[in-house]
Amino acid sequence: TSYNFSDMQVRQEETKEELTNEDLDRRVDIYLTTTETLWILDMPSVVVSVESEDAEKVLERNRIYVDICKNRPDDDCFVEKMMQTLNRATKNKEMQCEKIIMEDKGMTATSWDLYDSFHVSEEEPKPKAEGSRATTGKMSKSPAAEEHDQTASVSSDRGGTTSIKISESAVLTRVHKEEECHSDAILTSENFQQNLFFMERILTENIFQPKLAAYRQFPVLTDPDVTPDTSGTVAAVKEAKQEKHEKEKEEEEEEQEEAFIDPSVLPDLNKTPEVIGAPRLEQLWSYTCDLTDGHSVSSMAWSKVNPDLLAVGYGAFVFKEQEKGLACCWSLKNPTWPERIFQCENSVTALDFSMASPNLLAVGMYNGTIAIYNVRSRKDAVLLDSSESSNKHTGPVWQLRWVEQDRDATGDGKKERLICISADGRVTEWLIHKRLDCTDLMKIKRTESKKKKSPGKKERKSEALMSQQAAGTCFDFHPKDTNFYLAGTEEGHIYKCSCLCSEQFLETYRGHKGPVYKVAWNPFSTDMFLSCSADWRIILWHQDSQTPILTFSSTPAFVYDIMWSPTSTSIFAATNESRVEIWDLSVSVFKPVISCFASPGVTFTSVLFAKNTDCLLVGDSRGEVSVFALQNLAAAN
């Protein structure tokens, strides 16, 4: 018999296990599990199937939204509101600490001071009673008693009197302490502080005497006791200045030759430069100190009573650059340090002195708060503020002003009121009682832009329909009738308003393509006013015409501030990012007669004419208020 091993292997694989009845009746549990679902890409759908259950709800909601969009322009129930939010840094954090100031202190000590200090530290208190020494005669004497016996001498030959010689070190120590106490009392006395204050003013006025004389248009006094060397130095300085002025004259003459000027308008220009020089700005000094360094000048205002007192506000206009502000009062008697310093929690954006109460200074801030300070007080405490008022502004206060208005029904005369305009679209009048509270003179709403009439549609009144509040930026009251005022907005429109009507604008002037930063009535020709904007332009308007009369644009830069000259009807000053300009409309309407450029990295922010003198004040982003004298600028008739 033969066997094949491969066949036997196949037979082994095909054999099956036989199950018994017990195995078939036994219960077997089987568990089925699924793995976790892994989502690689999830894009939620923005559409709904027509056959889904929510299809009808979505279609109904879309129809409602379309109806709302159609009826929105003609419905005043819909109002757009703006708010400012703080963009918090997620990764980068910055902190600011106080500057560490290093000081070196020293003192002079003589050999006598060292000797006295050494012996005073070794002295011990004397015995309390002499009876204790009598009962303890056998006891040893203390070092203090021995020193006392050595320094005491009894003289019986001179009438039985006893003279005690006190140690020299104790006398010098006592005298030194008395001198220190006396010197401290002198330094802290009010009379000494006041004398130092007057002495500082006298020294400062002596230093700035030539500049102050030029400011007040007085002749400059020369010292007759000047040495020959000093006089030679002064002569050299004068020659250098004269050469510099001659170069400036030649450059300005070349510019005048390039420009076309009517000879009948400028008869004085036919004269030689030796007779009449070219108009220019001469810097006298700058109001600046370590406290204001780096704070941008936001506003300036003269005192209504004291023409030598200037209030300057310091703060930032950009939301991301906000920091604590300052309001300083500068005097001509001391241009190196302010007379009053008021620390503010937010950036100062506007300020003005009161006429009825010259000691009150109103300050507007970036967070919408209005504060009133008393400049007579040496403390920087706030007299009144609007932080607790329920009607306070919710946006920056861009301008405020004390205005005298005759609006009393009893006819008691004019009363002074505080008016301000804010970015929340409100022109408010503040009432000063025990606390500050306000009423709205006007809520500025945006007007529809003028469009061409399309066929088949009715003409829509642009002045009647007002919706959406517009942010106010500036205002100015009419110089003769203070019931009327102009208000500029961020949308570029200028509105003529009345204090007697708070529901409707009297006129709307459309000409600017950017925010209007300043409007100013002409103080002499009261029907004309100027406006400047971020669209690089200055526009001259007539109140009875909605079309601009003249448009001035000398450089592609934002025009931040303008002001009419208080002595001429045709001269005004303007400041933009790179320079300050003096325009004389009787000379040229194409370019300014004077241009003064800013230093690299510095931006001019505000401009102000001086009172009772031909000077101009210019504030910049560095914290300086530069005082310029207007030279060879002939005033118009």
mmCIF file of N, CA and C in Angstrom, residues 301-417:
data_model
loop_
_atom_site.group_PDB
_atom_site.id
_atom_site.type_symbol
_atom_site.label_atom_id
_atom_site.label_comp_id
_atom_site.label_asym_id
_atom_site.label_seq_id
_atom_site.Cartn_x
_atom_site.Cartn_y
_atom_site.Cartn_z
ATOM 1 N N ALA A 301 -5.976 129.895 22.808
ATOM 2 C CA ALA A 301 -6.975 130.936 23.044
ATOM 3 C C ALA A 301 -6.360 132.018 23.911
ATOM 4 N N TRP A 302 -6.647 133.296 23.545
ATOM 5 C CA TRP A 302 -6.196 134.439 24.338
ATOM 6 C C TRP A 302 -7.207 134.745 25.432
ATOM 7 N N SER A 303 -6.699 135.302 26.524
ATOM 8 C CA SER A 303 -7.588 135.785 27.568
ATOM 9 C C SER A 303 -8.334 137.012 27.064
ATOM 10 N N LYS A 304 -9.624 137.105 27.404
ATOM 11 C CA LYS A 304 -10.440 138.223 26.930
ATOM 12 C C LYS A 304 -10.070 139.538 27.605
ATOM 13 N N VAL A 305 -9.442 139.481 28.779
ATOM 14 C CA VAL A 305 -9.120 140.684 29.550
ATOM 15 C C VAL A 305 -7.629 140.978 29.513
ATOM 16 N N ASN A 306 -6.805 139.963 29.698
ATOM 17 C CA ASN A 306 -5.355 140.134 29.730
ATOM 18 C C ASN A 306 -4.777 139.702 28.386
ATOM 19 N N PRO A 307 -4.329 140.638 27.538
ATOM 20 C CA PRO A 307 -3.827 140.242 26.204
ATOM 21 C C PRO A 307 -2.493 139.531 26.249
ATOM 22 N N ASP A 308 -1.844 139.465 27.417
ATOM 23 C CA ASP A 308 -0.563 138.775 27.533
ATOM 24 C C ASP A 308 -0.709 137.345 28.016
ATOM 25 N N LEU A 309 -1.917 136.897 28.313
ATOM 26 C CA LEU A 309 -2.143 135.553 28.849
ATOM 27 C C LEU A 309 -2.699 134.654 27.757
ATOM 28 N N LEU A 310 -2.005 133.557 27.517
ATOM 29 C CA LEU A 310 -2.362 132.615 26.452
ATOM 30 C C LEU A 310 -2.612 131.236 27.048
ATOM 31 N N ALA A 311 -3.736 130.638 26.676
ATOM 32 C CA ALA A 311 -4.061 129.269 27.085
ATOM 33 C C ALA A 311 -3.805 128.332 25.914
ATOM 34 N N VAL A 312 -3.107 127.228 26.183
ATOM 35 C CA VAL A 312 -2.745 126.261 25.148
ATOM 36 C C VAL A 312 -3.175 124.878 25.606
ATOM 37 N N GLY A 313 -3.869 124.163 24.730
ATOM 38 C CA GLY A 313 -4.289 122.788 25.003
ATOM 39 C C GLY A 313 -3.398 121.802 24.275
ATOM 40 N N TYR A 314 -3.056 120.716 24.957
ATOM 41 C CA TYR A 314 -2.174 119.694 24.393
ATOM 42 C C TYR A 314 -2.903 118.356 24.397
ATOM 43 N N GLY A 315 -2.917 117.693 23.248
ATOM 44 C CA GLY A 315 -3.577 116.395 23.145
ATOM 45 C C GLY A 315 -3.454 115.849 21.741
ATOM 46 N N ALA A 316 -3.820 114.582 21.592
ATOM 47 C CA ALA A 316 -3.744 113.895 20.298
ATOM 48 C C ALA A 316 -5.128 113.823 19.676
ATOM 49 N N PHE A 317 -5.179 113.859 18.335
ATOM 50 C CA PHE A 317 -6.434 113.778 17.607
ATOM 51 C C PHE A 317 -6.761 112.362 17.161
ATOM 52 N N VAL A 318 -5.801 111.458 17.226
ATOM 53 C CA VAL A 318 -5.987 110.080 16.754
ATOM 54 C C VAL A 318 -6.335 109.195 17.945
ATOM 55 N N PHE A 319 -7.264 108.254 17.720
ATOM 56 C CA PHE A 319 -7.737 107.410 18.815
ATOM 57 C C PHE A 319 -6.636 106.517 19.364
ATOM 58 N N LYS A 320 -5.770 105.990 18.512
ATOM 59 C CA LYS A 320 -4.733 105.071 18.962
ATOM 60 C C LYS A 320 -3.618 105.779 19.722
ATOM 61 N N GLU A 321 -3.504 107.098 19.589
ATOM 62 C CA GLU A 321 -2.427 107.845 20.241
ATOM 63 C C GLU A 321 -2.897 108.589 21.479
ATOM 64 N N GLN A 322 -3.995 108.194 22.054
ATOM 65 C CA GLN A 322 -4.539 108.920 23.192
ATOM 66 C C GLN A 322 -3.673 108.752 24.428
ATOM 67 N N GLU A 323 -3.508 109.844 25.159
ATOM 68 C CA GLU A 323 -2.782 109.873 26.413
ATOM 69 C C GLU A 323 -3.325 111.025 27.250
ATOM 70 N N LYS A 324 -2.779 111.204 28.433
ATOM 71 C CA LYS A 324 -3.236 112.288 29.294
ATOM 72 C C LYS A 324 -2.897 113.636 28.666
ATOM 73 N N GLY A 325 -3.827 114.590 28.834
ATOM 74 C CA GLY A 325 -3.661 115.897 28.220
ATOM 75 C C GLY A 325 -3.212 116.953 29.215
ATOM 76 N N LEU A 326 -2.925 118.136 28.661
ATOM 77 C CA LEU A 326 -2.476 119.277 29.449
ATOM 78 C C LEU A 326 -3.195 120.522 28.975
ATOM 79 N N ALA A 327 -3.426 121.443 29.904
ATOM 80 C CA ALA A 327 -3.910 122.785 29.592
ATOM 81 C C ALA A 327 -3.028 123.756 30.363
ATOM 82 N N CYS A 328 -2.249 124.541 29.643
ATOM 83 C CA CYS A 328 -1.274 125.439 30.261
ATOM 84 C C CYS A 328 -1.613 126.886 29.929
ATOM 85 N N CYS A 329 -1.341 127.776 30.886
ATOM 86 C CA CYS A 329 -1.518 129.213 30.711
ATOM 87 C C CYS A 329 -0.129 129.847 30.674
ATOM 88 N N TRP A 330 0.222 130.412 29.523
ATOM 89 C CA TRP A 330 1.522 131.047 29.337
ATOM 90 C C TRP A 330 1.375 132.562 29.427
ATOM 91 N N SER A 331 2.426 133.225 29.899
ATOM 92 C CA SER A 331 2.464 134.680 30.000
ATOM 93 C C SER A 331 3.665 135.208 29.239
ATOM 94 N N LEU A 332 3.515 136.416 28.674
ATOM 95 C CA LEU A 332 4.637 137.038 27.988
ATOM 96 C C LEU A 332 5.776 137.382 28.943
ATOM 97 N N LYS A 333 5.480 137.484 30.225
ATOM 98 C CA LYS A 333 6.506 137.859 31.190
ATOM 99 C C LYS A 333 7.456 136.708 31.496
ATOM 100 N N ASN A 334 7.079 135.473 31.122
ATOM 101 C CA ASN A 334 7.959 134.328 31.336
ATOM 102 C C ASN A 334 7.664 133.278 30.266
ATOM 103 N N PRO A 335 8.316 133.377 29.101
ATOM 104 C CA PRO A 335 8.050 132.396 28.033
ATOM 105 C C PRO A 335 8.684 131.028 28.268
ATOM 106 N N THR A 336 9.432 130.840 29.361
ATOM 107 C CA THR A 336 10.137 129.584 29.570
ATOM 108 C C THR A 336 9.363 128.587 30.418
ATOM 109 N N TRP A 337 8.333 129.026 31.150
ATOM 110 C CA TRP A 337 7.574 128.109 32.000
ATOM 111 C C TRP A 337 6.153 128.642 32.157
ATOM 112 N N PRO A 338 5.124 127.786 32.066
ATOM 113 C CA PRO A 338 3.733 128.261 32.165
ATOM 114 C C PRO A 338 3.376 128.740 33.570
ATOM 115 N N GLU A 339 2.474 129.710 33.620
ATOM 116 C CA GLU A 339 2.002 130.234 34.900
ATOM 117 C C GLU A 339 1.081 129.239 35.607
ATOM 118 N N ARG A 340 0.255 128.550 34.855
ATOM 119 C CA ARG A 340 -0.667 127.559 35.415
ATOM 120 C C ARG A 340 -0.578 126.287 34.576
ATOM 121 N N ILE A 341 -0.653 125.160 35.270
ATOM 122 C CA ILE A 341 -0.606 123.849 34.615
ATOM 123 C C ILE A 341 -1.773 123.022 35.137
ATOM 124 N N PHE A 342 -2.638 122.575 34.240
ATOM 125 C CA PHE A 342 -3.797 121.769 34.606
ATOM 126 C C PHE A 342 -3.647 120.391 33.954
ATOM 127 N N GLN A 343 -3.528 119.381 34.786
ATOM 128 C CA GLN A 343 -3.410 118.013 34.300
ATOM 129 C C GLN A 343 -4.801 117.450 34.008
ATOM 130 N N CYS A 344 -4.993 116.876 32.832
ATOM 131 C CA CYS A 344 -6.288 116.331 32.407
ATOM 132 C C CYS A 344 -6.138 114.828 32.168
ATOM 133 N N GLU A 345 -7.228 114.098 32.431
ATOM 134 C CA GLU A 345 -7.207 112.648 32.276
ATOM 135 C C GLU A 345 -7.207 112.222 30.815
ATOM 136 N N ASN A 346 -7.715 113.084 29.927
ATOM 137 C CA ASN A 346 -7.780 112.767 28.500
ATOM 138 C C ASN A 346 -7.177 113.915 27.704
ATOM 139 N N SER A 347 -6.977 113.661 26.430
ATOM 140 C CA SER A 347 -6.387 114.673 25.554
ATOM 141 C C SER A 347 -7.296 115.889 25.450
ATOM 142 N N VAL A 348 -6.688 117.074 25.511
ATOM 143 C CA VAL A 348 -7.427 118.326 25.384
ATOM 144 C C VAL A 348 -7.592 118.633 23.899
ATOM 145 N N THR A 349 -8.822 118.866 23.478
ATOM 146 C CA THR A 349 -9.110 119.138 22.073
ATOM 147 C C THR A 349 -9.560 120.572 21.820
ATOM 148 N N ALA A 350 -10.046 121.290 22.846
ATOM 149 C CA ALA A 350 -10.514 122.667 22.664
ATOM 150 C C ALA A 350 -10.516 123.354 24.019
ATOM 151 N N LEU A 351 -10.356 124.698 23.994
ATOM 152 C CA LEU A 351 -10.429 125.498 25.220
ATOM 153 C C LEU A 351 -10.728 126.941 24.857
ATOM 154 N N ASP A 352 -11.218 127.700 25.858
ATOM 155 C CA ASP A 352 -11.558 129.102 25.639
ATOM 156 C C ASP A 352 -11.749 129.779 26.990
ATOM 157 N N PHE A 353 -11.387 131.081 27.051
ATOM 158 C CA PHE A 353 -11.569 131.892 28.246
ATOM 159 C C PHE A 353 -12.958 132.528 28.240
ATOM 160 N N SER A 354 -13.477 132.758 29.425
ATOM 161 C CA SER A 354 -14.765 133.421 29.577
ATOM 162 C C SER A 354 -14.574 134.928 29.532
ATOM 163 N N MET A 355 -15.606 135.632 29.027
ATOM 164 C CA MET A 355 -15.577 137.087 28.989
ATOM 165 C C MET A 355 -16.166 137.688 30.264
ATOM 166 N N ALA A 356 -17.275 137.145 30.743
ATOM 167 C CA ALA A 356 -17.912 137.665 31.954
ATOM 168 C C ALA A 356 -17.096 137.339 33.197
ATOM 169 N N SER A 357 -16.531 136.161 33.260
ATOM 170 C CA SER A 357 -15.681 135.736 34.387
ATOM 171 C C SER A 357 -14.316 135.369 33.815
ATOM 172 N N PRO A 358 -13.389 136.333 33.719
ATOM 173 C CA PRO A 358 -12.107 136.067 33.039
ATOM 174 C C PRO A 358 -11.260 135.000 33.704
ATOM 175 N N ASN A 359 -11.582 134.621 34.942
ATOM 176 C CA ASN A 359 -10.787 133.601 35.624
ATOM 177 C C ASN A 359 -11.221 132.186 35.271
ATOM 178 N N LEU A 360 -12.290 132.022 34.503
ATOM 179 C CA LEU A 360 -12.797 130.697 34.145
ATOM 180 C C LEU A 360 -12.243 130.281 32.784
ATOM 181 N N LEU A 361 -11.714 129.076 32.735
ATOM 182 C CA LEU A 361 -11.190 128.485 31.508
ATOM 183 C C LEU A 361 -11.936 127.181 31.240
ATOM 184 N N ALA A 362 -12.668 127.137 30.116
ATOM 185 C CA ALA A 362 -13.406 125.932 29.723
ATOM 186 C C ALA A 362 -12.516 125.064 28.838
ATOM 187 N N VAL A 363 -12.503 123.760 29.123
ATOM 188 C CA VAL A 363 -11.646 122.813 28.413
ATOM 189 C C VAL A 363 -12.499 121.649 27.922
ATOM 190 N N GLY A 364 -12.398 121.323 26.632
ATOM 191 C CA GLY A 364 -13.057 120.162 26.049
ATOM 192 C C GLY A 364 -12.057 119.049 25.805
ATOM 193 N N MET A 365 -12.477 117.819 26.004
ATOM 194 C CA MET A 365 -11.564 116.672 25.937
ATOM 195 C C MET A 365 -12.033 115.660 24.904
ATOM 196 N N TYR A 366 -11.168 114.702 24.625
ATOM 197 C CA TYR A 366 -11.420 113.724 23.571
ATOM 198 C C TYR A 366 -12.533 112.749 23.948
ATOM 199 N N ASN A 367 -12.727 112.478 25.224
ATOM 200 C CA ASN A 367 -13.771 111.536 25.631
ATOM 201 C C ASN A 367 -15.130 112.184 25.768
ATOM 202 N N GLY A 368 -15.275 113.464 25.397
ATOM 203 C CA GLY A 368 -16.557 114.163 25.458
ATOM 204 C C GLY A 368 -16.795 114.935 26.729
ATOM 205 N N THR A 369 -15.851 114.953 27.650
ATOM 206 C CA THR A 369 -16.006 115.666 28.913
ATOM 207 C C THR A 369 -15.651 117.140 28.735
ATOM 208 N N ILE A 370 -16.398 117.991 29.447
ATOM 209 C CA ILE A 370 -16.111 119.417 29.494
ATOM 210 C C ILE A 370 -15.795 119.780 30.937
ATOM 211 N N ALA A 371 -14.658 120.446 31.147
ATOM 212 C CA ALA A 371 -14.209 120.830 32.488
ATOM 213 C C ALA A 371 -13.962 122.331 32.518
ATOM 214 N N ILE A 372 -14.216 122.931 33.676
ATOM 215 C CA ILE A 372 -14.009 124.362 33.886
ATOM 216 C C ILE A 372 -13.012 124.515 35.031
ATOM 217 N N TYR A 373 -11.938 125.278 34.769
ATOM 218 C CA TYR A 373 -10.883 125.510 35.752
ATOM 219 C C TYR A 373 -10.864 126.985 36.148
ATOM 220 N N ASN A 374 -10.381 127.229 37.357
ATOM 221 C CA ASN A 374 -10.191 128.580 37.870
ATOM 222 C C ASN A 374 -8.706 128.905 37.784
ATOM 223 N N VAL A 375 -8.347 129.826 36.885
ATOM 224 C CA VAL A 375 -6.926 130.129 36.666
ATOM 225 C C VAL A 375 -6.343 130.969 37.793
ATOM 226 N N ARG A 376 -7.178 131.543 38.639
ATOM 227 C CA ARG A 376 -6.649 132.297 39.771
ATOM 228 C C ARG A 376 -6.098 131.373 40.853
ATOM 229 N N SER A 377 -6.588 130.165 40.895
ATOM 230 C CA SER A 377 -6.128 129.211 41.891
ATOM 231 C C SER A 377 -4.865 128.517 41.388
ATOM 232 N N ARG A 378 -3.919 128.308 42.302
ATOM 233 C CA ARG A 378 -2.681 127.626 41.954
ATOM 234 C C ARG A 378 -2.847 126.108 41.919
ATOM 235 N N LYS A 379 -3.988 125.615 42.347
ATOM 236 C CA LYS A 379 -4.249 124.189 42.313
ATOM 237 C C LYS A 379 -4.874 123.820 40.968
ATOM 238 N N ASP A 380 -4.633 122.597 40.531
ATOM 239 C CA ASP A 380 -5.174 122.148 39.240
ATOM 240 C C ASP A 380 -6.469 121.365 39.398
ATOM 241 N N ALA A 381 -7.185 121.610 40.493
ATOM 242 C CA ALA A 381 -8.446 120.908 40.720
ATOM 243 C C ALA A 381 -9.521 121.464 39.782
ATOM 244 N N VAL A 382 -10.425 120.581 39.341
ATOM 245 C CA VAL A 382 -11.510 120.981 38.441
ATOM 246 C C VAL A 382 -12.596 121.685 39.239
ATOM 247 N N LEU A 383 -13.033 122.835 38.727
ATOM 248 C CA LEU A 383 -14.113 123.559 39.386
ATOM 249 C C LEU A 383 -15.461 122.899 39.092
ATOM 250 N N LEU A 384 -15.732 122.615 37.831
ATOM 251 C CA LEU A 384 -16.947 121.918 37.403
ATOM 252 C C LEU A 384 -16.588 121.028 36.225
ATOM 253 N N ASP A 385 -17.296 119.909 36.077
ATOM 254 C CA ASP A 385 -17.127 119.062 34.901
ATOM 255 C C ASP A 385 -18.449 118.382 34.572
ATOM 256 N N SER A 386 -18.499 117.827 33.358
ATOM 257 C CA SER A 386 -19.738 117.231 32.845
ATOM 258 C C SER A 386 -19.751 115.715 32.966
ATOM 259 N N SER A 387 -18.879 115.152 33.778
ATOM 260 C CA SER A 387 -18.822 113.693 33.865
ATOM 261 C C SER A 387 -20.082 113.099 34.489
ATOM 262 N N GLU A 388 -20.768 113.864 35.354
ATOM 263 C CA GLU A 388 -21.968 113.357 36.000
ATOM 264 C C GLU A 388 -23.253 113.772 35.286
ATOM 265 N N SER A 389 -23.133 114.493 34.194
ATOM 266 C CA SER A 389 -24.327 114.939 33.463
ATOM 267 C C SER A 389 -24.907 113.792 32.651
ATOM 268 N N SER A 390 -26.234 113.719 32.625
ATOM 269 C CA SER A 390 -26.888 112.658 31.853
ATOM 270 C C SER A 390 -26.887 112.942 30.356
ATOM 271 N N ASN A 391 -26.651 114.212 29.965
ATOM 272 C CA ASN A 391 -26.649 114.593 28.550
ATOM 273 C C ASN A 391 -25.244 114.866 28.029
ATOM 274 N N LYS A 392 -24.246 114.320 28.675
ATOM 275 C CA LYS A 392 -22.880 114.588 28.250
ATOM 276 C C LYS A 392 -22.623 114.000 26.864
ATOM 277 N N HIS A 393 -21.605 114.524 26.226
ATOM 278 C CA HIS A 393 -21.276 114.094 24.869
ATOM 279 C C HIS A 393 -20.672 112.693 24.891
ATOM 280 N N THR A 394 -20.938 111.962 23.818
ATOM 281 C CA THR A 394 -20.387 110.608 23.669
ATOM 282 C C THR A 394 -19.243 110.557 22.661
ATOM 283 N N GLY A 395 -18.860 111.708 22.130
ATOM 284 C CA GLY A 395 -17.752 111.780 21.184
ATOM 285 C C GLY A 395 -16.841 112.931 21.547
ATOM 286 N N PRO A 396 -15.705 113.072 20.873
ATOM 287 C CA PRO A 396 -14.774 114.157 21.183
ATOM 288 C C PRO A 396 -15.398 115.532 20.987
ATOM 289 N N VAL A 397 -15.076 116.456 21.884
ATOM 290 C CA VAL A 397 -15.509 117.848 21.782
ATOM 291 C C VAL A 397 -14.468 118.572 20.934
ATOM 292 N N TRP A 398 -14.809 118.848 19.682
ATOM 293 C CA TRP A 398 -13.822 119.405 18.769
ATOM 294 C C TRP A 398 -13.677 120.908 18.920
ATOM 295 N N GLN A 399 -14.686 121.606 19.403
ATOM 296 C CA GLN A 399 -14.562 123.059 19.567
ATOM 297 C C GLN A 399 -15.579 123.522 20.602
ATOM 298 N N LEU A 400 -15.176 124.502 21.411
ATOM 299 C CA LEU A 400 -16.081 125.147 22.350
ATOM 300 C C LEU A 400 -15.745 126.620 22.413
ATOM 301 N N ARG A 401 -16.756 127.416 22.840
ATOM 302 C CA ARG A 401 -16.586 128.868 22.834
ATOM 303 C C ARG A 401 -17.611 129.508 23.751
ATOM 304 N N TRP A 402 -17.152 130.551 24.471
ATOM 305 C CA TRP A 402 -18.068 131.376 25.267
ATOM 306 C C TRP A 402 -18.658 132.443 24.341
ATOM 307 N N VAL A 403 -19.984 132.523 24.277
ATOM 308 C CA VAL A 403 -20.678 133.418 23.344
ATOM 309 C C VAL A 403 -21.641 134.283 24.136
ATOM 310 N N GLU A 404 -21.635 135.578 23.849
ATOM 311 C CA GLU A 404 -22.602 136.507 24.438
ATOM 312 C C GLU A 404 -23.812 136.595 23.520
ATOM 313 N N GLN A 405 -24.980 136.261 24.073
ATOM 314 C CA GLN A 405 -26.208 136.249 23.282
ATOM 315 C C GLN A 405 -27.298 137.024 24.004
ATOM 316 N N ASP A 406 -28.080 137.775 23.239
ATOM 317 C CA ASP A 406 -29.209 138.526 23.766
ATOM 318 C C ASP A 406 -30.482 137.743 23.451
ATOM 319 N N ARG A 407 -30.787 136.758 24.320
ATOM 320 C CA ARG A 407 -31.946 135.877 24.086
ATOM 321 C C ARG A 407 -32.888 135.847 25.277
ATOM 322 N N ASP A 408 -32.821 136.851 26.160
ATOM 323 C CA ASP A 408 -33.681 136.888 27.339
ATOM 324 C C ASP A 408 -34.996 137.579 27.014
ATOM 325 N N ALA A 409 -36.054 136.988 27.448
ATOM 326 C CA ALA A 409 -37.364 137.594 27.221
ATOM 327 C C ALA A 409 -37.572 138.840 28.069
ATOM 328 N N THR A 410 -36.899 138.930 29.203
ATOM 329 C CA THR A 410 -37.056 140.088 30.085
ATOM 330 C C THR A 410 -36.258 141.279 29.605
ATOM 331 N N GLY A 411 -35.321 141.067 28.673
ATOM 332 C CA GLY A 411 -34.525 142.166 28.176
ATOM 333 C C GLY A 411 -33.500 142.661 29.164
ATOM 334 N N ASP A 412 -32.962 141.760 29.954
ATOM 335 C CA ASP A 412 -31.964 142.160 30.950
ATOM 336 C C ASP A 412 -30.591 142.394 30.333
ATOM 337 N N GLY A 413 -30.415 142.197 29.073
ATOM 338 C CA GLY A 413 -29.117 142.370 28.440
ATOM 339 C C GLY A 413 -28.538 141.043 28.002
ATOM 340 N N LYS A 414 -27.301 141.105 27.577
ATOM 341 C CA LYS A 414 -26.646 139.907 27.066
ATOM 342 C C LYS A 414 -26.157 139.033 28.215
ATOM 343 N N LYS A 415 -26.222 137.750 27.968
ATOM 344 C CA LYS A 415 -25.694 136.772 28.898
ATOM 345 C C LYS A 415 -24.717 135.866 28.155
ATOM 346 N N GLU A 416 -23.714 135.453 28.878
ATOM 347 C CA GLU A 416 -22.685 134.614 28.280
ATOM 348 C C GLU A 416 -23.061 133.148 28.431
ATOM 349 N N ARG A 417 -22.888 132.403 27.318
ATOM 350 C CA ARG A 417 -23.227 130.983 27.314
ATOM 351 C C ARG A 417 -22.060 130.201 26.722
#
